[in-house]
Tab-separated table of C-alpha atoms in Angstrom:
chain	number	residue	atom	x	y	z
A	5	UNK	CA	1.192	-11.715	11.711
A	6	UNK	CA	0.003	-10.633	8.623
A	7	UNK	CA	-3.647	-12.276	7.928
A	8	UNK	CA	-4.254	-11.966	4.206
A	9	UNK	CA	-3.512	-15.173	2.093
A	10	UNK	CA	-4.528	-16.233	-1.103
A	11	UNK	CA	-3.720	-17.059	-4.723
A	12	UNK	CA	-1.867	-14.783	-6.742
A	13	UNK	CA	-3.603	-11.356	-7.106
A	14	UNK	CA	-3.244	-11.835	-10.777
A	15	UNK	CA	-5.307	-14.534	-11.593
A	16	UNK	CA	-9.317	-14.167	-12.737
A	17	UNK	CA	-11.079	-16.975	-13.756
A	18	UNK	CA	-14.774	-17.043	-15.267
A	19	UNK	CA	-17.554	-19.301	-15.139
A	20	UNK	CA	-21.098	-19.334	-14.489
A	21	UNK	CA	-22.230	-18.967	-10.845
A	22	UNK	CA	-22.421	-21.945	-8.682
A	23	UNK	CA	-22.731	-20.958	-4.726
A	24	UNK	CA	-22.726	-23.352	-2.052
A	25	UNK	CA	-24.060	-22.554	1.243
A	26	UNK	CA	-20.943	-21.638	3.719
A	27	UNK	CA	-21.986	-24.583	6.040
A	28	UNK	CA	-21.624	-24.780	9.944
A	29	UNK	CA	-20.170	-21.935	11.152
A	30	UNK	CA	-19.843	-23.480	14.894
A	31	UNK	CA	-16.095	-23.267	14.768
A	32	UNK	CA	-15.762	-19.672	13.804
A	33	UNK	CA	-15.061	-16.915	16.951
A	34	UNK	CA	-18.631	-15.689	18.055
A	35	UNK	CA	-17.070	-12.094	18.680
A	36	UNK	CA	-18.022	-11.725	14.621
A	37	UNK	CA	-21.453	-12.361	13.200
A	38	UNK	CA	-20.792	-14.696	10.448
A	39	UNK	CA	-22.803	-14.610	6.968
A	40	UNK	CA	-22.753	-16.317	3.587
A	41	UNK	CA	-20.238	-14.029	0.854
A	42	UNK	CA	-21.225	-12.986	-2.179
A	43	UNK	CA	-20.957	-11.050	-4.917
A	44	UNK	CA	-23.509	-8.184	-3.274
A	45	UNK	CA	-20.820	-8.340	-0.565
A	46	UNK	CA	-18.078	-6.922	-2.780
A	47	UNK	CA	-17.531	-3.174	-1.975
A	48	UNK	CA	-17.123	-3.993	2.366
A	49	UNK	CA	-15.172	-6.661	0.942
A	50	UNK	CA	-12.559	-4.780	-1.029
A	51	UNK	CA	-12.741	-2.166	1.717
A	52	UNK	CA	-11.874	-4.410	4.267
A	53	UNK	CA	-9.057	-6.019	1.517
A	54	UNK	CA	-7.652	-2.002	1.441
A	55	UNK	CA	-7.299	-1.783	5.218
A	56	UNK	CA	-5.260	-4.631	5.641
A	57	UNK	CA	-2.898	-3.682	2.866
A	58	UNK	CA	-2.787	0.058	4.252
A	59	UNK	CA	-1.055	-1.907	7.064
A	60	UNK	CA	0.903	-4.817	5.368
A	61	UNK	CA	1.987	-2.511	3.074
A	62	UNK	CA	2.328	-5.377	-0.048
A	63	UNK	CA	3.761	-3.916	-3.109
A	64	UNK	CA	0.652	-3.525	-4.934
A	65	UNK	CA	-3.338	-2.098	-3.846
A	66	UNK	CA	-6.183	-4.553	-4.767
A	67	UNK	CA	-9.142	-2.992	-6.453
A	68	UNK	CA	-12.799	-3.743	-6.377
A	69	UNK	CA	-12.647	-4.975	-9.694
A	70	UNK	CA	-9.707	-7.142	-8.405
A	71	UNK	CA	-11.897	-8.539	-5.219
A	72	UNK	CA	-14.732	-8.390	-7.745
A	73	UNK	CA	-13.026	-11.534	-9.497
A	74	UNK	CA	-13.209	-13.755	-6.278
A	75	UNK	CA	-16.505	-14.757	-7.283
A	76	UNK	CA	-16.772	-15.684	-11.090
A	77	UNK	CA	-14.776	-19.119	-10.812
A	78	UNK	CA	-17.638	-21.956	-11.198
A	79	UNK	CA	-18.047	-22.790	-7.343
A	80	UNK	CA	-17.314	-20.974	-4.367
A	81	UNK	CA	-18.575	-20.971	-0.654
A	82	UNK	CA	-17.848	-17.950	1.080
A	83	UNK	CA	-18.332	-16.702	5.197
A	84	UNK	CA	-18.418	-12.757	6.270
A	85	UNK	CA	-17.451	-11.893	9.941
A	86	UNK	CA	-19.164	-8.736	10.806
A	87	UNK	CA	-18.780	-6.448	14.291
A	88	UNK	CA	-21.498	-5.683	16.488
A	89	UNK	CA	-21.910	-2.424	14.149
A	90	UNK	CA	-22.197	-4.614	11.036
A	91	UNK	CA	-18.926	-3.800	9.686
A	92	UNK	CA	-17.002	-6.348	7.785
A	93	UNK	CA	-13.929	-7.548	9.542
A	94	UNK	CA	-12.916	-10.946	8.037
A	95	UNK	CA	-13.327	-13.186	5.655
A	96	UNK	CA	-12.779	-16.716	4.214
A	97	UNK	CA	-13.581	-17.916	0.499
A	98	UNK	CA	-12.999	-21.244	-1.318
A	99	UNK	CA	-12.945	-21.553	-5.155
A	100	UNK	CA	-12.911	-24.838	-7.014
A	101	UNK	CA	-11.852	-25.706	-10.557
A	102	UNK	CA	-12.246	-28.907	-11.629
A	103	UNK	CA	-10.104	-29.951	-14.857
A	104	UNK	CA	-7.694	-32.624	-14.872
A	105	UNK	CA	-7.470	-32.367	-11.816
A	106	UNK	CA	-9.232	-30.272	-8.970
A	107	UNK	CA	-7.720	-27.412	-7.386
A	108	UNK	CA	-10.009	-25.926	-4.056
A	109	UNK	CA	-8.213	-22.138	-3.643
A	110	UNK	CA	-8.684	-20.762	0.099
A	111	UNK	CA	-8.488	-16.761	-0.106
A	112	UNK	CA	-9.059	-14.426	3.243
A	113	UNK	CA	-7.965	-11.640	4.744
A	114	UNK	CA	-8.399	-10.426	9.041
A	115	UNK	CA	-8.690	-6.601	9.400
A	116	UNK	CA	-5.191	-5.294	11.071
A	117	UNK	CA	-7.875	-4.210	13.956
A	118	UNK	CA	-8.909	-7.808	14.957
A	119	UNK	CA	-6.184	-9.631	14.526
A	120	UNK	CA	-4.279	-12.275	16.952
A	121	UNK	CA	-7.148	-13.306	18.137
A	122	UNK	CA	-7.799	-16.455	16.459
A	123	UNK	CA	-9.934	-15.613	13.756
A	124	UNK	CA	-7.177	-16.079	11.035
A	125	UNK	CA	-6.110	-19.827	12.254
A	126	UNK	CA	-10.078	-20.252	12.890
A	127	UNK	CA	-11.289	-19.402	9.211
A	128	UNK	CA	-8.352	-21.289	8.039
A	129	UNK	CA	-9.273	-24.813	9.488
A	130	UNK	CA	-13.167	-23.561	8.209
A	131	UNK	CA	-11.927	-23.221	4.958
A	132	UNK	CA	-9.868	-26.178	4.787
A	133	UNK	CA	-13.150	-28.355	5.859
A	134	UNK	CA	-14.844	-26.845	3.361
A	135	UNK	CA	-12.598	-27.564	0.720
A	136	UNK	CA	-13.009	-31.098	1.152
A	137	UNK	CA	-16.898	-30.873	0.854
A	138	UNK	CA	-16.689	-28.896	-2.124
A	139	UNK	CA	-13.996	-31.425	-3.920
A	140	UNK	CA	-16.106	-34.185	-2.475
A	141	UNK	CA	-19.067	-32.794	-3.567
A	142	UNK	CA	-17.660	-32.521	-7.384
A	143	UNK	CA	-16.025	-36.062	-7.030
A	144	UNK	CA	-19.653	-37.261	-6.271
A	145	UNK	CA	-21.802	-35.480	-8.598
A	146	UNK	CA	-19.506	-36.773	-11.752
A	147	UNK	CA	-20.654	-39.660	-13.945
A	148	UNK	CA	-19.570	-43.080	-12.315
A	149	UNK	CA	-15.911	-44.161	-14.078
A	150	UNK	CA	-15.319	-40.554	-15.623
A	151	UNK	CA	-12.080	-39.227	-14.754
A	152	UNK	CA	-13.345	-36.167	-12.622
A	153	UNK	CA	-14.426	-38.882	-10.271
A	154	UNK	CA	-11.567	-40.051	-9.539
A	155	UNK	CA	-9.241	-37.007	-10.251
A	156	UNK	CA	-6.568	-35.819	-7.677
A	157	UNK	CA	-7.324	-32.700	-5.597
A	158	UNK	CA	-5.815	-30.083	-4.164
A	159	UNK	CA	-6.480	-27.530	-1.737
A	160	UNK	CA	-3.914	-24.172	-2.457
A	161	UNK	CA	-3.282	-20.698	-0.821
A	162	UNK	CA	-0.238	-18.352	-0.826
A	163	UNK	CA	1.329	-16.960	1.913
A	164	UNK	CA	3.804	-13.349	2.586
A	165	UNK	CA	7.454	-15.439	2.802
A	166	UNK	CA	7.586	-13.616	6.100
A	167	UNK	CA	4.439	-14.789	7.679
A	168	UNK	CA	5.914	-17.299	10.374
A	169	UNK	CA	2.016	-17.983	12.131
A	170	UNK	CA	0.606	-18.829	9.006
A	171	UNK	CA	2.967	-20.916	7.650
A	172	UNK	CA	2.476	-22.924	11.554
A	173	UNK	CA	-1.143	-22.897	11.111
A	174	UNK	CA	-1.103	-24.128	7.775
A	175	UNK	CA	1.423	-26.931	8.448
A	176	UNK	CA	-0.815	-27.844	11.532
A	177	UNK	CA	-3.627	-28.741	9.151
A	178	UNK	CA	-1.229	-30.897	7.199
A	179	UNK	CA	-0.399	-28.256	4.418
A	180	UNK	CA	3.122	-28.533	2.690
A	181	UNK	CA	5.113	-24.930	0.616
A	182	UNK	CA	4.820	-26.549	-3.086
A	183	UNK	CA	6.162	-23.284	-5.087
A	184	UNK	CA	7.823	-20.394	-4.446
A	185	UNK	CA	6.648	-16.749	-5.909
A	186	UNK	CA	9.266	-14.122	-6.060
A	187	UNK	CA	8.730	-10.628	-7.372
A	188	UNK	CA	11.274	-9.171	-8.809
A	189	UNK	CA	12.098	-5.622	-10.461
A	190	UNK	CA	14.521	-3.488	-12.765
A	191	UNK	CA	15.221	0.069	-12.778
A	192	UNK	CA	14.467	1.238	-16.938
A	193	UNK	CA	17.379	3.792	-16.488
A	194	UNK	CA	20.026	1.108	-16.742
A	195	UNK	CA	20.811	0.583	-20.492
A	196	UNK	CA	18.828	-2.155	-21.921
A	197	UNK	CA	20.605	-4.935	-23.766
A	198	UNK	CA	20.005	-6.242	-27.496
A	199	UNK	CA	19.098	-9.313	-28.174
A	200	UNK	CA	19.588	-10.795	-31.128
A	201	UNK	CA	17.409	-13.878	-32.299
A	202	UNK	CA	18.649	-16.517	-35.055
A	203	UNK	CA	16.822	-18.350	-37.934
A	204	UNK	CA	13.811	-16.789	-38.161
A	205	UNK	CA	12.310	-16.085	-35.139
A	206	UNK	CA	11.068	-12.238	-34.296
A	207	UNK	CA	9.606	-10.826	-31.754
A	208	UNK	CA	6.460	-9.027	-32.716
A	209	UNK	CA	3.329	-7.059	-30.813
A	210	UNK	CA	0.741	-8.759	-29.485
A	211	UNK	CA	-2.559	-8.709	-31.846
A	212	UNK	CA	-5.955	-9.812	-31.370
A	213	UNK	CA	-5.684	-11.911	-33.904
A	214	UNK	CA	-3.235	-13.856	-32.328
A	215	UNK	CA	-4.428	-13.964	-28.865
A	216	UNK	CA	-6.130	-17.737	-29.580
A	217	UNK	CA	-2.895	-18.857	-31.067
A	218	UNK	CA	-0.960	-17.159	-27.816
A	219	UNK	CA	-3.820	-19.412	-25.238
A	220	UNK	CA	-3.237	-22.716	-27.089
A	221	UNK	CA	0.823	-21.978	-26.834
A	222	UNK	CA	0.127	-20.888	-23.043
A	223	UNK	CA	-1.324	-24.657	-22.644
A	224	UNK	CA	1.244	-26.122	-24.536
A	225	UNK	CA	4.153	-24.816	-22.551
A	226	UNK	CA	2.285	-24.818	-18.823
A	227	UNK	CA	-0.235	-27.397	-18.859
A	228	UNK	CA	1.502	-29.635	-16.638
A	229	UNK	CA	2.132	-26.883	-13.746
A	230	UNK	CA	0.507	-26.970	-9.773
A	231	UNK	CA	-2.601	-25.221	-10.217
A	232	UNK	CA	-2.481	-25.213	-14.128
A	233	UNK	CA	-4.481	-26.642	-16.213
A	234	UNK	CA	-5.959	-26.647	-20.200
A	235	UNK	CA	-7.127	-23.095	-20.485
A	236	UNK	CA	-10.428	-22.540	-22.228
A	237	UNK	CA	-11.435	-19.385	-24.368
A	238	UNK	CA	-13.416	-17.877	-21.832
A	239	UNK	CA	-11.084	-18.635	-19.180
A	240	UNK	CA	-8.015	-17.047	-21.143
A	241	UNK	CA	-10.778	-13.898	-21.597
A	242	UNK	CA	-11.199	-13.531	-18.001
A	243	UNK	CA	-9.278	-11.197	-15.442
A	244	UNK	CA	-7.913	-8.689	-17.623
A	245	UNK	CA	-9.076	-4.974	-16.444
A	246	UNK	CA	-5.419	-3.773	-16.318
A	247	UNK	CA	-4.030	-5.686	-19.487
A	248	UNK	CA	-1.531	-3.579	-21.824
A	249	UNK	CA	-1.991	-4.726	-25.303
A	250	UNK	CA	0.736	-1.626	-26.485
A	251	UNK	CA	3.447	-3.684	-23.714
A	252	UNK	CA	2.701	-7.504	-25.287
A	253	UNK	CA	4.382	-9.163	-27.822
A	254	UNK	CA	4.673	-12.325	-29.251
A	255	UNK	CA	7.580	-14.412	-30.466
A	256	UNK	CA	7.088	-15.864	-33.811
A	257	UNK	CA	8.657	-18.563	-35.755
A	258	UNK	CA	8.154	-17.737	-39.688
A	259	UNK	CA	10.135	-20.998	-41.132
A	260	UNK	CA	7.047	-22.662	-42.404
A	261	UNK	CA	4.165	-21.939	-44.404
A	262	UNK	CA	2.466	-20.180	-41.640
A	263	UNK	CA	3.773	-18.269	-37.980
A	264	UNK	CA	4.018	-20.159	-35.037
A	265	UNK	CA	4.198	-18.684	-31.633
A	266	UNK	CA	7.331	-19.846	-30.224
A	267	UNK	CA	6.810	-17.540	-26.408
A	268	UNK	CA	4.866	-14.554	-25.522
A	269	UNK	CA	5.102	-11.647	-22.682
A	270	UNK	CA	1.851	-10.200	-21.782
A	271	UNK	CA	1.735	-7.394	-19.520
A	272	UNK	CA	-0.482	-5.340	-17.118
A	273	UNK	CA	-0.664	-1.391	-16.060
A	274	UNK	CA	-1.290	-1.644	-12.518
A	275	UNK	CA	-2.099	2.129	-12.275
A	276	UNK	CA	-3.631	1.611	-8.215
A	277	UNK	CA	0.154	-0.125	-7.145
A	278	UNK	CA	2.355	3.204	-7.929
A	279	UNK	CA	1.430	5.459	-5.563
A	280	UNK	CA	1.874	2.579	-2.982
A	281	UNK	CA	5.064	1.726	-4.609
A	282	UNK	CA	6.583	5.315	-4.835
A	283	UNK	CA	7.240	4.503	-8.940
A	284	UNK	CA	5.784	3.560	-12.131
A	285	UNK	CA	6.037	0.768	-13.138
A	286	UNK	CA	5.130	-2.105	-16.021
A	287	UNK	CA	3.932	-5.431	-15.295
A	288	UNK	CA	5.233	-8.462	-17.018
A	289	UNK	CA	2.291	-10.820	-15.987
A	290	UNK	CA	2.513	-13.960	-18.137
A	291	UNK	CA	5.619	-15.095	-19.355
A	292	UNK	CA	5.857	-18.419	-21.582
A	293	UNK	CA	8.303	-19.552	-24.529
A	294	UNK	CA	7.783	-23.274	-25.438
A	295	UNK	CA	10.223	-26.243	-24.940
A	296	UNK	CA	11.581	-26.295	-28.486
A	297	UNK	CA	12.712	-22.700	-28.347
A	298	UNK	CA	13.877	-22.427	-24.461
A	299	UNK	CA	17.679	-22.275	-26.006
A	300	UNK	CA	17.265	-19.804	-28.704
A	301	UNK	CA	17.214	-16.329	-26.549
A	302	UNK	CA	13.310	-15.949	-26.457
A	303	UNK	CA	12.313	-15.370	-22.824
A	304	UNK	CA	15.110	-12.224	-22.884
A	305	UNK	CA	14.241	-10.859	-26.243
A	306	UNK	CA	10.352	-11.028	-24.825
A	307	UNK	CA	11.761	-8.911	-21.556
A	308	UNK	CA	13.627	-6.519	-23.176
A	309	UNK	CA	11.163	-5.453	-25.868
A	310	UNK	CA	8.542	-5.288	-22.829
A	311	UNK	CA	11.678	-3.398	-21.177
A	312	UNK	CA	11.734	-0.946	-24.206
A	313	UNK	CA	7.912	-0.330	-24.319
A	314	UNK	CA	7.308	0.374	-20.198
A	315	UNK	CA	10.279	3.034	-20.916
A	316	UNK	CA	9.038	4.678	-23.943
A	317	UNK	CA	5.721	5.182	-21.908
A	318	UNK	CA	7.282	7.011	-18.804
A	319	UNK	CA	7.765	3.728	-16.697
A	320	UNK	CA	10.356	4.158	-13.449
A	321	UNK	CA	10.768	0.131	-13.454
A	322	UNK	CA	10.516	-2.965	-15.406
A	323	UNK	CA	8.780	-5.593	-12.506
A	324	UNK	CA	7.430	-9.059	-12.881
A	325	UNK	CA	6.009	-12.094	-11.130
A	326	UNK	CA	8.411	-15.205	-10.818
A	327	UNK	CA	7.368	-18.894	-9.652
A	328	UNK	CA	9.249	-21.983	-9.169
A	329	UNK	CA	9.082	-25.133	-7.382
A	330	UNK	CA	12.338	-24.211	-5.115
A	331	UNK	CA	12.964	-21.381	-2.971
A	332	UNK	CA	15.797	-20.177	-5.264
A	333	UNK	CA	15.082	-21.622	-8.623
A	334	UNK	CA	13.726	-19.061	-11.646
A	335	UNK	CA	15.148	-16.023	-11.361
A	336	UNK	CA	18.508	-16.394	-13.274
A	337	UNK	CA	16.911	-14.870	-16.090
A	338	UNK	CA	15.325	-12.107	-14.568
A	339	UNK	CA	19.195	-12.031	-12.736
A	340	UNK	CA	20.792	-11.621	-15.843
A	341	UNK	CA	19.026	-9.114	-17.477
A	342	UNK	CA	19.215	-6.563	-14.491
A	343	UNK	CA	16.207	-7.469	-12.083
A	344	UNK	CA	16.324	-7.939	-8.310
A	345	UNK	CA	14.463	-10.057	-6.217
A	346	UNK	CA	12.101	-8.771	-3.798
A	347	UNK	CA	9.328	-9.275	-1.483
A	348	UNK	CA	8.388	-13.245	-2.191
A	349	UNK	CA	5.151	-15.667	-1.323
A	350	UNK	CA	4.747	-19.180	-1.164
A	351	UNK	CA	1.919	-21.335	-2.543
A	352	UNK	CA	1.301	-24.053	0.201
A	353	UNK	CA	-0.800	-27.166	-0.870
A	354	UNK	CA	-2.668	-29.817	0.534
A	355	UNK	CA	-3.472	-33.224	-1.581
A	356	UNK	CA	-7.316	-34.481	-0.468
């Protein structure tokens, strides 16, 4: 059993503080002392995150910056479980963001030393309860007929594919797999095709001057997705310590009086993975190309000029990130242009 569940490692959020109070802590196995979490906690925390990938052995290493990110969404209620010499052995977190709707994220991880013995299914059912007073709690405090007091919920984590116990636990609590995660991966010594784009579309690196135009193209094409929502400024900002400006680009329609972004590729050096991984590699994080332009060759133009740029910087492999809402749907592009499924989560949800 693998104890480590989450969101996607990829995805910061900002926004000031709010911290609520972990709440009883009954439930939880008394072989652990359990304690609020919080940001002062970070450094046990992301040392307790590196043991249990030392043994899971996922294809990337989470940093402290990484665990660091945990606590800057608006609200969160964390719990530390600490031995009898103080050391940090578990933990459970909950992050809410309200929007159109609310999404309640449960993130925790067991060290490999204390596991099957309860405390992963335990923190689980702690987390889920506390989910439900944090949405409740938002649902309450909004103004009486405003749409955030009535807005649907959801409480989300991701689990390894392969992690049978959690996907029981999870199910126990009435959880249900909503979207499949795949990552997938192409060696850069393979010749990389040429893709040719009509009219006048071109595919172009990504400038700062364009980033606002690339956010407000990322809402347009995603804003209806689990867990998605209308991106703000600061939001977009947020979560990007290993972003690689020099391995972006944007796709850009030039038939009118002024460029539109018609998709984008934004990628990530994730310098901590390689040794882990045995390769180099570069990171195609975000992906989007919007409805008007999903038949005009974007999406593999994007990839192969990302493709291009990982090589010309000493990259092994091209790798990237894939979701869907089936267990096989998504990765015919990535197919087709050389990539190969790997190691795969699965974002289980649970409506409140």
């Amino acid at each position: 059993m693998n104890d480590v569940y989450g969101l996607p490692r990829r995805s910061g959020r900002s926004g000031p503080w709010s911290v609520f109070r972990p709440g009883p802590r009954s439930a939880l196995p008394r072989e652990l002392s359990w304690t609020p979490l919080g940001p002062f906690d970070n450094r046990e925390l992301a040392e307790l995150v590196a043991r249990a990938e030392a043994v899971d052995d996922p294809p990337y290493r989470t940093t402290a910056e990484e665990t660091a990110e945990y606590f800057i969404d608006p609200t969160y209620s964390g719990v530390a479980g600490r031995d009898e010499d103080g050391v940090m052995r578990a933990f459970g977190l909950v992050r809410l963001r309200p929007a159109e709707q609310i999404y309640a994220s449960m993130t925790g991880v067991v060290d490999p030393d204390f596991r099957k013995r309860g405390i992963g299914g335990a923190l689980l059912h702690w987390q889920a309860e506390r989910a439900r007073h944090l949405i409740g709690a938002e649902r309450a405090g909004a103004a009486p007929g405003s749409s955030s007091a009535s807005a649907q919920a959801h409480v989300v984590t991701t689990v390894l594919e392969d992690d049978e116990r959690m996907m029981t636990h999870l199910a126990e609590l009435g959880f249900e797999p909503r979207r499949w995660y795949r990552e997938v991966r192409r060696p850069l010594t393979e010749p990389i095709p040429r893709i040719s784009l009509d009219g006048f579309l071109s595919i172009e690196p990504w400038s700062e001057e364009r980033d606002d135009a690339v956010r407000r193209a990322h809402n347009q094409a995603f804003g209806q997705g689990v867990g998605a929502g209308a991106v703000s400024a600061e939001e977009w900002g947020a979560g990007r310590s290993y972003f690689a400006p020099q391995w972006s680009f944007v796709a850009l329609d030039r038939s009118g009086d002024r460029a539109r972004v018609a998709g984008y590729l934004l990628s990530g050096r994730y310098e901590q993975d390689w040794d882990a991984l045995g390769w180099r590699e570069g990171y195609t994080d975000m992906l989007g190309v919007l409805a008007e332009y999903r038949s005009r060759e974007v999406a593999p133009a994007l990839l192969t000029a990302a493709m291009r740029a990982y090589r010309r910087d000493g990259m092994d492999y091209a790798a990237a990130g894939v979701d869907s809402d089936n267990p096989t749907g998504a990765v015919d592009l990535y197919r087709a242009l050389g990539y190969t499924p790997t190691r795969g989560t699965i974002l289980y949800a649970l409506d409140v």
